[in-house]
PDB file of C-alpha atoms and ligand atoms in Angstrom:
ATOM      1  CA  MET L 902      24.315   7.694   3.392  1.00 38.00           C
ATOM      2  CA  ARG L 903      21.801   8.896   1.230  1.00 49.00           C
ATOM      3  CA  LEU L 904      20.308  12.207   1.648  1.00 65.00           C
ATOM      4  CA  ASP L 905      17.394  11.931  -0.786  1.00 89.00           C
ATOM      5  CA  ASN L 906      14.188  12.043   1.109  1.00 97.00           C
ATOM      6  CA  PHE L 907      11.814  10.265  -1.218  1.00 98.00           C
ATOM      7  CA  ASP L 908       8.904   8.710   0.254  1.00 98.00           C
ATOM      8  CA  LEU L 909       7.013   6.708  -2.375  1.00 98.00           C
ATOM      9  CA  HIS L 910       4.306   4.945  -0.365  1.00 98.00           C
ATOM     10  CA  ASN L 911       1.337   7.009   1.156  1.00 98.00           C
ATOM     11  CA  HIS L 912      -2.393   6.833   1.529  1.00 98.00           C
ATOM     12  CA  SER L 913      -4.901   9.712   1.619  1.00 98.00           C
ATOM     13  CA  THR L 914      -8.845   9.770   1.930  1.00 98.00           C
ATOM     14  CA  ALA L 915      -8.853   8.744  -1.796  1.00 98.00           C
ATOM     15  CA  SER L 916      -8.768   5.091  -0.278  1.00 98.00           C
ATOM     16  CA  ASP L 917      -8.048   4.379   3.368  1.00 98.00           C
ATOM     17  CA  GLY L 918      -6.055   7.270   4.694  1.00 98.00           C
ATOM     18  CA  VAL L 919      -7.143   9.843   7.046  1.00 97.00           C
ATOM     19  CA  LEU L 920      -5.505  12.882   5.533  1.00 98.00           C
ATOM     20  CA  THR L 921      -6.832  14.376   2.200  1.00 98.00           C
ATOM     21  CA  PRO L 922      -4.193  14.333  -0.655  1.00 98.00           C
ATOM     22  CA  THR L 923      -3.477  18.306   0.055  1.00 99.00           C
ATOM     23  CA  GLN L 924      -2.897  17.440   3.827  1.00 98.00           C
ATOM     24  CA  LEU L 925      -0.623  14.444   3.024  1.00 98.00           C
ATOM     25  CA  VAL L 926       1.690  16.488   0.967  1.00 98.00           C
ATOM     26  CA  GLU L 927       1.733  19.397   3.170  1.00 98.00           C
ATOM     27  CA  LEU L 928       2.769  16.907   6.244  1.00 98.00           C
ATOM     28  CA  GLY L 929       5.307  15.363   3.814  1.00 98.00           C
ATOM     29  CA  ALA L 930       6.758  18.806   2.885  1.00 98.00           C
ATOM     30  CA  ARG L 931       6.907  19.797   6.537  1.00 98.00           C
ATOM     31  CA  ASN L 932       8.954  16.712   6.999  1.00 98.00           C
ATOM     32  CA  GLY L 933      11.444  17.606   4.671  1.00 97.00           C
ATOM     33  CA  VAL L 934      10.637  15.059   1.567  1.00 97.00           C
ATOM     34  CA  GLN L 935      11.953  16.095  -1.804  1.00 96.00           C
ATOM     35  CA  ALA L 936       9.631  13.933  -3.751  1.00 97.00           C
ATOM     36  CA  ILE L 937       6.256  11.978  -2.257  1.00 98.00           C
ATOM     37  CA  ALA L 938       4.134   9.345  -4.200  1.00 98.00           C
ATOM     38  CA  LEU L 939       0.294   9.002  -3.307  1.00 98.00           C
ATOM     39  CA  THR L 940      -0.263   5.292  -3.478  1.00 99.00           C
ATOM     40  CA  ASP L 941      -3.992   4.807  -2.682  1.00 98.00           C
ATOM     41  CA  HIS L 942      -5.586   1.234  -2.966  1.00 98.00           C
ATOM     42  CA  ASP L 943      -6.748   0.494  -6.325  1.00 98.00           C
ATOM     43  CA  THR L 944      -7.247   4.356  -7.373  1.00 98.00           C
ATOM     44  CA  VAL L 945      -5.714   7.316  -8.766  1.00 98.00           C
ATOM     45  CA  ASP L 946      -8.566   9.625  -7.757  1.00 98.00           C
ATOM     46  CA  GLY L 947      -6.132  11.623  -5.428  1.00 98.00           C
ATOM     47  CA  VAL L 948      -3.322  12.051  -7.682  1.00 98.00           C
ATOM     48  CA  ALA L 949      -4.584  15.278  -9.320  1.00 98.00           C
ATOM     49  CA  GLU L 950      -5.292  17.047  -6.040  1.00 98.00           C
ATOM     50  CA  ALA L 951      -1.837  15.720  -4.469  1.00 98.00           C
ATOM     51  CA  ALA L 952       0.041  17.127  -7.707  1.00 98.00           C
ATOM     52  CA  GLU L 953      -1.610  20.606  -7.059  1.00 98.00           C
ATOM     53  CA  ALA L 954      -0.369  20.784  -3.457  1.00 98.00           C
ATOM     54  CA  ALA L 955       3.104  19.374  -4.511  1.00 98.00           C
ATOM     55  CA  ARG L 956       3.381  22.306  -7.123  1.00 98.00           C
ATOM     56  CA  ARG L 957       2.584  24.724  -4.617  1.00 98.00           C
ATOM     57  CA  LEU L 958       4.834  23.422  -2.005  1.00 98.00           C
ATOM     58  CA  GLY L 959       7.827  22.825  -4.334  1.00 97.00           C
ATOM     59  CA  VAL L 960       7.772  19.213  -3.735  1.00 97.00           C
ATOM     60  CA  ARG L 961       7.948  16.651  -6.473  1.00 97.00           C
ATOM     61  CA  LEU L 962       4.989  14.425  -6.697  1.00 98.00           C
ATOM     62  CA  VAL L 963       5.418  10.842  -8.184  1.00 98.00           C
ATOM     63  CA  THR L 964       2.110   9.380  -9.549  1.00 98.00           C
ATOM     64  CA  GLY L 965       1.565   6.023  -7.749  1.00 98.00           C
ATOM     65  CA  VAL L 966      -1.023   3.489  -6.849  1.00 99.00           C
ATOM     66  CA  GLU L 967      -1.142   0.405  -4.698  1.00 99.00           C
ATOM     67  CA  ILE L 968      -2.944  -2.442  -6.556  1.00 99.00           C
ATOM     68  CA  SER L 969      -4.614  -5.372  -4.651  1.00 98.00           C
ATOM     69  CA  VAL L 970      -3.420  -8.533  -6.443  1.00 98.00           C
ATOM     70  CA  SER L 971      -4.424 -12.322  -5.835  1.00 98.00           C
ATOM     71  CA  TRP L 972      -1.389 -14.635  -6.302  1.00 98.00           C
ATOM     72  CA  GLY L 973      -2.724 -18.077  -5.740  1.00 97.00           C
ATOM     73  CA  SER L 974      -4.558 -17.780  -2.368  1.00 95.00           C
ATOM     74  CA  THR L 975      -2.206 -14.958  -1.198  1.00 97.00           C
ATOM     75  CA  THR L 976      -3.131 -11.096  -1.450  1.00 98.00           C
ATOM     76  CA  VAL L 977      -0.090  -9.177  -2.450  1.00 98.00           C
ATOM     77  CA  HIS L 978       0.169  -5.545  -3.317  1.00 99.00           C
ATOM     78  CA  VAL L 979       2.180  -4.230  -6.261  1.00 99.00           C
ATOM     79  CA  VAL L 980       2.941  -0.347  -5.986  1.00 99.00           C
ATOM     80  CA  GLY L 981       2.950   1.480  -9.358  1.00 98.00           C
ATOM     81  CA  LEU L 982       5.106   4.642  -9.880  1.00 98.00           C
ATOM     82  CA  GLY L 983       5.726   7.228 -12.262  1.00 98.00           C
ATOM     83  CA  PHE L 984       2.920   6.422 -14.761  1.00 98.00           C
ATOM     84  CA  ASP L 985       0.621   8.314 -16.722  1.00 98.00           C
ATOM     85  CA  ALA L 986      -2.501   8.507 -14.434  1.00 98.00           C
ATOM     86  CA  GLY L 987      -4.792   9.328 -17.620  1.00 97.00           C
ATOM     87  CA  ASN L 988      -3.858   5.809 -19.136  1.00 98.00           C
ATOM     88  CA  GLU L 989      -7.151   4.445 -19.891  1.00 98.00           C
ATOM     89  CA  ALA L 990      -6.562   0.683 -19.519  1.00 98.00           C
ATOM     90  CA  LEU L 991      -5.096   1.418 -15.993  1.00 98.00           C
ATOM     91  CA  VAL L 992      -7.893   3.326 -14.991  1.00 98.00           C
ATOM     92  CA  ALA L 993     -10.414   0.939 -16.306  1.00 98.00           C
ATOM     93  CA  GLY L 994      -8.603  -2.062 -14.580  1.00 98.00           C
ATOM     94  CA  LEU L 995      -8.430  -0.306 -10.994  1.00 98.00           C
ATOM     95  CA  LYS L 996     -12.152   0.525 -11.466  1.00 98.00           C
ATOM     96  CA  SER L 997     -12.858  -3.206 -12.119  1.00 98.00           C
ATOM     97  CA  ILE L 998     -10.911  -4.195  -8.934  1.00 98.00           C
ATOM     98  CA  ARG L 999     -12.426  -1.442  -6.840  1.00 97.00           C
ATOM     99  CA  ASP L1000     -16.069  -2.555  -7.799  1.00 96.00           C
ATOM    100  CA  GLY L1001     -15.791  -5.733  -5.748  1.00 97.00           C
ATOM    101  CA  ARG L1002     -15.157  -3.778  -2.525  1.00 98.00           C
ATOM    102  CA  LEU L1003     -18.798  -3.061  -1.796  1.00 98.00           C
ATOM    103  CA  GLY L1004     -19.817  -6.729  -1.909  1.00 98.00           C
ATOM    104  CA  ARG L1005     -16.879  -7.981  -0.092  1.00 98.00           C
ATOM    105  CA  ALA L1006     -17.707  -5.485   2.793  1.00 98.00           C
ATOM    106  CA  GLN L1007     -21.076  -6.612   2.781  1.00 98.00           C
ATOM    107  CA  ARG L1008     -19.875 -10.013   3.652  1.00 98.00           C
ATOM    108  CA  MET L1009     -17.687  -8.893   6.173  1.00 98.00           C
ATOM    109  CA  ALA L1010     -20.358  -6.820   8.010  1.00 98.00           C
ATOM    110  CA  ALA L1011     -22.465 -10.141   8.096  1.00 98.00           C
ATOM    111  CA  ALA L1012     -19.448 -11.856   9.682  1.00 98.00           C
ATOM    112  CA  LEU L1013     -19.140  -9.293  12.193  1.00 98.00           C
ATOM    113  CA  GLU L1014     -22.654  -9.285  12.829  1.00 98.00           C
ATOM    114  CA  ALA L1015     -22.530 -13.143  13.617  1.00 98.00           C
ATOM    115  CA  LEU L1016     -19.945 -12.380  16.125  1.00 98.00           C
ATOM    116  CA  GLY L1017     -22.325 -10.114  17.736  1.00 98.00           C
ATOM    117  CA  ILE L1018     -21.157  -6.688  16.290  1.00 98.00           C
ATOM    118  CA  PRO L1019     -24.064  -5.137  14.272  1.00 98.00           C
ATOM    119  CA  GLY L1020     -24.083  -2.158  12.056  1.00 98.00           C
ATOM    120  CA  THR L1021     -20.420  -2.130  10.823  1.00 98.00           C
ATOM    121  CA  LEU L1022     -21.195  -1.714   7.020  1.00 98.00           C
ATOM    122  CA  GLU L1023     -23.197   1.794   7.830  1.00 98.00           C
ATOM    123  CA  ALA L1024     -20.164   2.657  10.029  1.00 98.00           C
ATOM    124  CA  ALA L1025     -17.366   1.841   7.950  1.00 98.00           C
ATOM    125  CA  LEU L1026     -19.120   3.521   5.002  1.00 98.00           C
ATOM    126  CA  GLY L1027     -19.334   6.602   7.202  1.00 97.00           C
ATOM    127  CA  TYR L1028     -15.378   6.246   7.382  1.00 97.00           C
ATOM    128  CA  ALA L1029     -14.873   5.677   3.602  1.00 97.00           C
ATOM    129  CA  GLY L1030     -15.357   8.046   0.799  1.00 90.00           C
ATOM    130  CA  SER L1031     -17.698   5.972  -1.254  1.00 95.00           C
ATOM    131  CA  PRO L1032     -18.750   2.235  -1.510  1.00 97.00           C
ATOM    132  CA  ASN L1033     -16.194   1.230  -3.980  1.00 96.00           C
ATOM    133  CA  GLN L1034     -13.421   2.456  -1.469  1.00 97.00           C
ATOM    134  CA  LEU L1035     -14.389   0.140   1.476  1.00 98.00           C
ATOM    135  CA  SER L1036     -11.298  -1.191   3.244  1.00 98.00           C
ATOM    136  CA  ARG L1037     -10.758  -3.321   6.081  1.00 98.00           C
ATOM    137  CA  MET L1038      -9.293  -0.159   7.717  1.00 98.00           C
ATOM    138  CA  HIS L1039     -12.554   1.622   7.670  1.00 98.00           C
ATOM    139  CA  PHE L1040     -13.632  -1.351   9.487  1.00 98.00           C
ATOM    140  CA  ALA L1041     -10.953  -1.493  11.839  1.00 98.00           C
ATOM    141  CA  ARG L1042     -11.397   2.273  12.667  1.00 98.00           C
ATOM    142  CA  HIS L1043     -15.050   1.696  13.822  1.00 98.00           C
ATOM    143  CA  LEU L1044     -14.061  -1.271  16.050  1.00 98.00           C
ATOM    144  CA  VAL L1045     -11.587   1.137  17.897  1.00 98.00           C
ATOM    145  CA  GLU L1046     -14.014   3.990  17.942  1.00 97.00           C
ATOM    146  CA  THR L1047     -16.729   1.784  19.615  1.00 98.00           C
ATOM    147  CA  GLY L1048     -14.246   0.490  22.138  1.00 98.00           C
ATOM    148  CA  ARG L1049     -14.026  -3.256  20.846  1.00 98.00           C
ATOM    149  CA  VAL L1050     -10.445  -3.131  20.305  1.00 98.00           C
ATOM    150  CA  ARG L1051      -7.699  -0.740  21.473  1.00 97.00           C
ATOM    151  CA  ASP L1052      -6.125   0.181  18.140  1.00 96.00           C
ATOM    152  CA  THR L1053      -6.395  -0.914  14.494  1.00 96.00           C
ATOM    153  CA  GLN L1054      -3.677  -3.237  14.741  1.00 96.00           C
ATOM    154  CA  ARG L1055      -5.549  -5.270  17.211  1.00 97.00           C
ATOM    155  CA  ALA L1056      -8.531  -5.160  15.119  1.00 98.00           C
ATOM    156  CA  PHE L1057      -6.725  -7.193  12.484  1.00 98.00           C
ATOM    157  CA  ASP L1058      -5.362  -9.184  15.062  1.00 98.00           C
ATOM    158  CA  LYS L1059      -8.653 -10.218  16.436  1.00 98.00           C
ATOM    159  CA  TYR L1060     -11.182  -9.907  13.537  1.00 98.00           C
ATOM    160  CA  LEU L1061      -9.873  -8.579  10.231  1.00 98.00           C
ATOM    161  CA  GLY L1062      -6.643 -10.196   9.397  1.00 98.00           C
ATOM    162  CA  SER L1063      -6.419 -13.068   7.152  1.00 95.00           C
ATOM    163  CA  GLY L1064      -7.568 -16.370   8.774  1.00 95.00           C
ATOM    164  CA  LYS L1065      -9.508 -14.359  11.632  1.00 98.00           C
ATOM    165  CA  PRO L1066     -13.170 -14.579  12.116  1.00 98.00           C
ATOM    166  CA  ALA L1067     -14.392 -11.558  10.057  1.00 98.00           C
ATOM    167  CA  TYR L1068     -12.059 -12.533   7.235  1.00 98.00           C
ATOM    168  CA  VAL L1069     -13.570 -12.712   3.748  1.00 98.00           C
ATOM    169  CA  PRO L1070     -11.274 -14.326   1.010  1.00 96.00           C
ATOM    170  CA  HIS L1071     -11.323 -12.037  -2.121  1.00 97.00           C
ATOM    171  CA  GLU L1072     -10.577 -12.284  -5.754  1.00 98.00           C
ATOM    172  CA  TRP L1073      -8.449  -9.212  -6.585  1.00 98.00           C
ATOM    173  CA  ALA L1074      -6.547  -8.428  -9.888  1.00 98.00           C
ATOM    174  CA  ARG L1075      -4.419 -11.110 -11.362  1.00 98.00           C
ATOM    175  CA  LEU L1076      -0.595 -10.258 -11.043  1.00 99.00           C
ATOM    176  CA  GLU L1077      -0.203 -10.359 -14.876  1.00 98.00           C
ATOM    177  CA  ASP L1078      -2.963  -7.637 -15.121  1.00 98.00           C
ATOM    178  CA  ALA L1079      -1.792  -5.654 -12.681  1.00 99.00           C
ATOM    179  CA  MET L1080       1.853  -5.636 -14.042  1.00 99.00           C
ATOM    180  CA  ALA L1081       0.504  -5.095 -17.658  1.00 98.00           C
ATOM    181  CA  TRP L1082      -1.664  -2.194 -16.575  1.00 98.00           C
ATOM    182  CA  ILE L1083       1.153  -0.255 -14.794  1.00 98.00           C
ATOM    183  CA  LEU L1084       3.847  -1.165 -17.420  1.00 98.00           C
ATOM    184  CA  GLY L1085       1.445  -0.224 -20.149  1.00 98.00           C
ATOM    185  CA  ALA L1086       0.999   3.047 -18.577  1.00 98.00           C
ATOM    186  CA  GLY L1087       4.750   3.814 -18.581  1.00 98.00           C
ATOM    187  CA  GLY L1088       5.145   3.007 -14.873  1.00 98.00           C
ATOM    188  CA  THR L1089       7.644   1.235 -12.819  1.00 98.00           C
ATOM    189  CA  PRO L1090       6.129  -1.925 -10.945  1.00 98.00           C
ATOM    190  CA  VAL L1091       7.301  -2.453  -6.930  1.00 98.00           C
ATOM    191  CA  LEU L1092       6.587  -5.203  -4.959  1.00 99.00           C
ATOM    192  CA  ALA L1093       5.229  -3.616  -1.629  1.00 99.00           C
ATOM    193  CA  HIS L1094       6.339  -4.610   1.626  1.00 98.00           C
ATOM    194  CA  PRO L1095       7.349  -8.135   0.843  1.00 98.00           C
ATOM    195  CA  GLY L1096       7.661  -9.039   4.399  1.00 98.00           C
ATOM    196  CA  ARG L1097       4.112  -8.817   5.173  1.00 97.00           C
ATOM    197  CA  TYR L1098       2.887 -11.789   3.306  1.00 97.00           C
ATOM    198  CA  GLY L1099       4.036 -14.516   5.584  1.00 95.00           C
ATOM    199  CA  LEU L1100       5.249 -16.780   3.090  1.00 97.00           C
ATOM    200  CA  GLN L1101       7.674 -19.560   3.519  1.00 96.00           C
ATOM    201  CA  PRO L1102      10.979 -19.667   1.523  1.00 96.00           C
ATOM    202  CA  LEU L1103       9.887 -21.535  -1.628  1.00 98.00           C
ATOM    203  CA  GLY L1104       6.588 -19.179  -1.972  1.00 98.00           C
ATOM    204  CA  ARG L1105       8.754 -16.201  -1.422  1.00 98.00           C
ATOM    205  CA  ALA L1106      10.969 -17.310  -4.081  1.00 98.00           C
ATOM    206  CA  THR L1107       8.283 -18.175  -6.576  1.00 98.00           C
ATOM    207  CA  LEU L1108       6.738 -14.937  -5.975  1.00 98.00           C
ATOM    208  CA  LEU L1109       9.728 -12.946  -6.409  1.00 98.00           C
ATOM    209  CA  GLU L1110      10.521 -14.829  -9.699  1.00 98.00           C
ATOM    210  CA  ASP L1111       7.121 -14.545 -11.140  1.00 98.00           C
ATOM    211  CA  PHE L1112       7.274 -10.592 -10.362  1.00 99.00           C
ATOM    212  CA  LYS L1113      10.557 -10.241 -11.972  1.00 98.00           C
ATOM    213  CA  ARG L1114       9.655 -12.363 -15.205  1.00 98.00           C
ATOM    214  CA  LEU L1115       6.436 -10.031 -15.640  1.00 98.00           C
ATOM    215  CA  GLY L1116       8.472  -7.048 -15.417  1.00 98.00           C
ATOM    216  CA  GLY L1117       8.833  -6.278 -12.055  1.00 98.00           C
ATOM    217  CA  GLU L1118      12.003  -3.855 -11.441  1.00 96.00           C
ATOM    218  CA  ALA L1119      12.003  -3.063  -7.545  1.00 98.00           C
ATOM    219  CA  ILE L1120      10.927  -4.118  -4.258  1.00 98.00           C
ATOM    220  CA  GLU L1121      10.243  -2.131  -1.047  1.00 98.00           C
ATOM    221  CA  VAL L1122      13.262  -2.399   1.567  1.00 98.00           C
ATOM    222  CA  VAL L1123      12.778   0.399   3.809  1.00 98.00           C
ATOM    223  CA  THR L1124       8.811   0.610   4.777  1.00 98.00           C
ATOM    224  CA  GLY L1125       6.757   1.558   7.578  1.00 98.00           C
ATOM    225  CA  SER L1126       5.397  -2.095   6.983  1.00 97.00           C
ATOM    226  CA  HIS L1127       8.651  -3.903   7.642  1.00 97.00           C
ATOM    227  CA  ARG L1128      10.146  -4.071  11.249  1.00 96.00           C
ATOM    228  CA  PRO L1129      13.622  -2.255  11.116  1.00 95.00           C
ATOM    229  CA  GLU L1130      15.281  -5.632  11.778  1.00 96.00           C
ATOM    230  CA  GLU L1131      13.554  -6.809   8.421  1.00 97.00           C
ATOM    231  CA  TYR L1132      15.541  -4.243   6.396  1.00 98.00           C
ATOM    232  CA  ALA L1133      18.723  -6.367   5.979  1.00 98.00           C
ATOM    233  CA  THR L1134      16.833  -9.467   4.836  1.00 98.00           C
ATOM    234  CA  TRP L1135      15.191  -7.609   2.137  1.00 98.00           C
ATOM    235  CA  ARG L1136      18.392  -5.817   1.370  1.00 98.00           C
ATOM    236  CA  ARG L1137      19.996  -9.053   0.619  1.00 98.00           C
ATOM    237  CA  VAL L1138      16.859 -10.255  -1.548  1.00 98.00           C
ATOM    238  CA  ALA L1139      17.155  -7.144  -3.567  1.00 98.00           C
ATOM    239  CA  GLU L1140      20.927  -7.675  -4.135  1.00 98.00           C
ATOM    240  CA  GLU L1141      20.308 -11.193  -4.906  1.00 98.00           C
ATOM    241  CA  TYR L1142      17.560 -10.790  -7.756  1.00 98.00           C
ATOM    242  CA  GLY L1143      19.061  -7.430  -8.931  1.00 98.00           C
ATOM    243  CA  PHE L1144      15.769  -5.313  -7.999  1.00 98.00           C
ATOM    244  CA  LEU L1145      16.008  -1.673  -7.423  1.00 98.00           C
ATOM    245  CA  ALA L1146      15.015  -0.625  -3.841  1.00 98.00           C
ATOM    246  CA  SER L1147      12.071   1.569  -2.815  1.00 98.00           C
ATOM    247  CA  ARG L1148      11.476   3.593   0.543  1.00 98.00           C
ATOM    248  CA  GLY L1149       8.070   4.440   1.415  1.00 98.00           C
ATOM    249  CA  SER L1150       6.428   4.984   4.819  1.00 98.00           C
ATOM    250  CA  ASP L1151       3.009   3.429   3.988  1.00 98.00           C
ATOM    251  CA  PHE L1152       1.478   6.281   6.027  1.00 98.00           C
ATOM    252  CA  HIS L1153      -2.269   6.128   6.647  1.00 98.00           C
ATOM    253  CA  GLY L1154      -2.841   8.550   9.441  1.00 97.00           C
ATOM    254  CA  PRO L1155      -1.140  10.572  12.340  1.00 95.00           C
ATOM    255  CA  GLY L1156      -1.241   8.139  15.488  1.00 89.00           C
ATOM    256  CA  GLU L1157      -1.995   5.198  13.386  1.00 91.00           C
ATOM    257  CA  SER L1158       0.999   4.473  11.197  1.00 92.00           C
ATOM    258  CA  PRO L1159       4.607   3.394  12.510  1.00 92.00           C
ATOM    259  CA  ALA L1160       6.095   5.668  10.160  1.00 96.00           C
ATOM    260  CA  GLN L1161       5.296   9.239   9.479  1.00 98.00           C
ATOM    261  CA  PRO L1162       5.788  10.534   5.614  1.00 98.00           C
ATOM    262  CA  GLY L1163       9.408  11.190   4.944  1.00 98.00           C
ATOM    263  CA  ARG L1164      10.494   9.966   8.536  1.00 97.00           C
ATOM    264  CA  LEU L1165      12.319   6.698   7.618  1.00 97.00           C
ATOM    265  CA  PRO L1166      15.937   5.492   7.629  1.00 97.00           C
ATOM    266  CA  PRO L1167      17.686   5.941   4.130  1.00 96.00           C
ATOM    267  CA  LEU L1168      17.964   3.068   1.777  1.00 97.00           C
ATOM    268  CA  PRO L1169      20.942   0.743   2.641  1.00 97.00           C
ATOM    269  CA  ALA L1170      23.915   2.215   0.662  1.00 96.00           C
ATOM    270  CA  SER L1171      24.432  -0.937  -1.641  1.00 97.00           C
ATOM    271  CA  LEU L1172      21.128  -0.746  -3.196  1.00 98.00           C
ATOM    272  CA  GLU L1173      20.174   1.488  -6.202  1.00 97.00           C
ATOM    273  CA  PRO L1174      17.150   3.508  -5.593  1.00 97.00           C
ATOM    274  CA  VAL L1175      14.122   2.888  -7.605  1.00 98.00           C
ATOM    275  CA  TRP L1176      14.024   6.869  -8.121  1.00 97.00           C
ATOM    276  CA  THR L1177      17.206   6.714 -10.347  1.00 93.00           C
ATOM    277  CA  ARG L1178      14.651   5.536 -12.896  1.00 84.00           C
ATOM    278  CA  TRP L1179      13.292   9.067 -13.108  1.00 77.00           C
ATOM    279  CA  ALA L1180      16.661  10.748 -12.891  1.00 63.00           C
ATOM    280  CA  HIS L1181      17.219  13.858 -10.973  1.00 59.00           C
TER     281      HIS L1181
HETATM  282  P1  LIG M1272      -8.111  -4.121   2.432  1.00 88.08           P
HETATM  283  O1  LIG M1272      -7.475  -3.382   0.952  1.00 88.08           O
HETATM  284  O2  LIG M1272      -9.471  -3.666   2.429  1.00 88.08           O
HETATM  285  O3  LIG M1272      -7.740  -5.705   2.267  1.00 88.08           O
HETATM  286  O4  LIG M1272      -7.179  -3.410   3.399  1.00 88.08           O
HETATM  287  C1  LIG M1272      -5.834  -3.469   3.447  1.00 88.08           C
HETATM  288  C2  LIG M1272      -5.383  -2.522   4.641  1.00 88.08           C
HETATM  289  O5  LIG M1272      -5.673  -2.862   5.815  1.00 88.08           O
HETATM  290  C3  LIG M1272      -3.924  -2.320   4.456  1.00 88.08           C
HETATM  291  O6  LIG M1272      -3.542  -1.715   3.178  1.00 88.08           O
HETATM  292  C4  LIG M1272      -3.428  -1.655   5.685  1.00 88.08           C
HETATM  293  O7  LIG M1272      -3.983  -0.416   5.571  1.00 88.08           O
HETATM  294  C5  LIG M1272      -4.601  -2.340   6.670  1.00 88.08           C
HETATM  295  N1  LIG M1272      -4.052  -3.801   6.808  1.00 88.08           N
HETATM  296  C6  LIG M1272      -4.000  -4.802   6.532  1.00 88.08           C
HETATM  297  N2  LIG M1272      -3.398  -5.870   7.423  1.00 88.08           N
HETATM  298  C7  LIG M1272      -3.028  -5.108   8.617  1.00 88.08           C
HETATM  299  C8  LIG M1272      -2.529  -5.627   9.612  1.00 88.08           C
HETATM  300  N3  LIG M1272      -2.372  -6.772   9.854  1.00 88.08           N
HETATM  301  N4  LIG M1272      -2.416  -4.724  10.735  1.00 88.08           N
HETATM  302  C9  LIG M1272      -2.722  -3.288  10.511  1.00 88.08           C
HETATM  303  N5  LIG M1272      -3.278  -2.939   9.198  1.00 88.08           N
HETATM  304  C10 LIG M1272      -3.437  -3.939   7.990  1.00 88.08           C
HETATM  305 MN1  LIG M1273      -4.103   0.541   3.369  1.00 88.08          MN
HETATM  306 MN1  LIG M1274      -0.101  -2.524   1.500  1.00 88.08          MN
HETATM  307 MN1  LIG M1275      -0.262   1.121   1.542  1.00 88.08          MN
END
């Protein structure tokens, strides 16, 4: 049984979460985290505020980001942890990815309009902090708010998920670039929620090998984006490939996410946690 309560995957209003970085760290602290990472999509804009809140509350803040990557035709997410958030190549790389979000959102809004749902770009912008933060999650919240679907999960199942009618394929970062940005800033690359990509065994093995070859060190095993029955699968994968293991709620908002910050089962005892990288 591991007692360390590290939660290394969380979102804030700096991307598609609903709490500010300060509110997120406060909630994590109430839930007893020793360390928390803010891992917003393609941005480190919330990290300074989160670090300030963490200092005040006596919680350790691990710098983080979740980078959107196009690996062939599959979108995968790579979390970077424990890097220098001022690193210029990383900051510029993230900006280049974010800058594609507005055009993509415009195409999503057009697709929704063709399905008889007008006005979604303006509505999503009302949820997002800025145009280059626009996420499918902001569209999902609007579809819930206007009664088109019961919850955000159903918005993805019906409209926004891969292959659904309002899904717009998009070119994100290349895997080798995302890895180089994280490693160049002194961070640790972690493959986020590997169970979420719908890959067949061969594709899965190829992704894990590519990730490892490019300097990948850890995979998420216990995450709010895996069903609990998947934890054993990814424990075995971590053992087989010699990956360190990460634990993170992938929290976006109260009442919206399956796992709350700091409220996850511990990592399996056979695995070495990624946070041994930063010692105690
Ligand atoms: P985007 O970066 O705009 O493609 O949005 C991705 C975000 O949408 C993820 O980080 C999740 O917050 C959310 N998301 C993606 N797929 C799903 C899904 N199937 N169910 C619920 N949320 C999802
Ligand atoms: Mn998200
Ligand atoms: Mn993700
Ligand atoms: Mn996430």
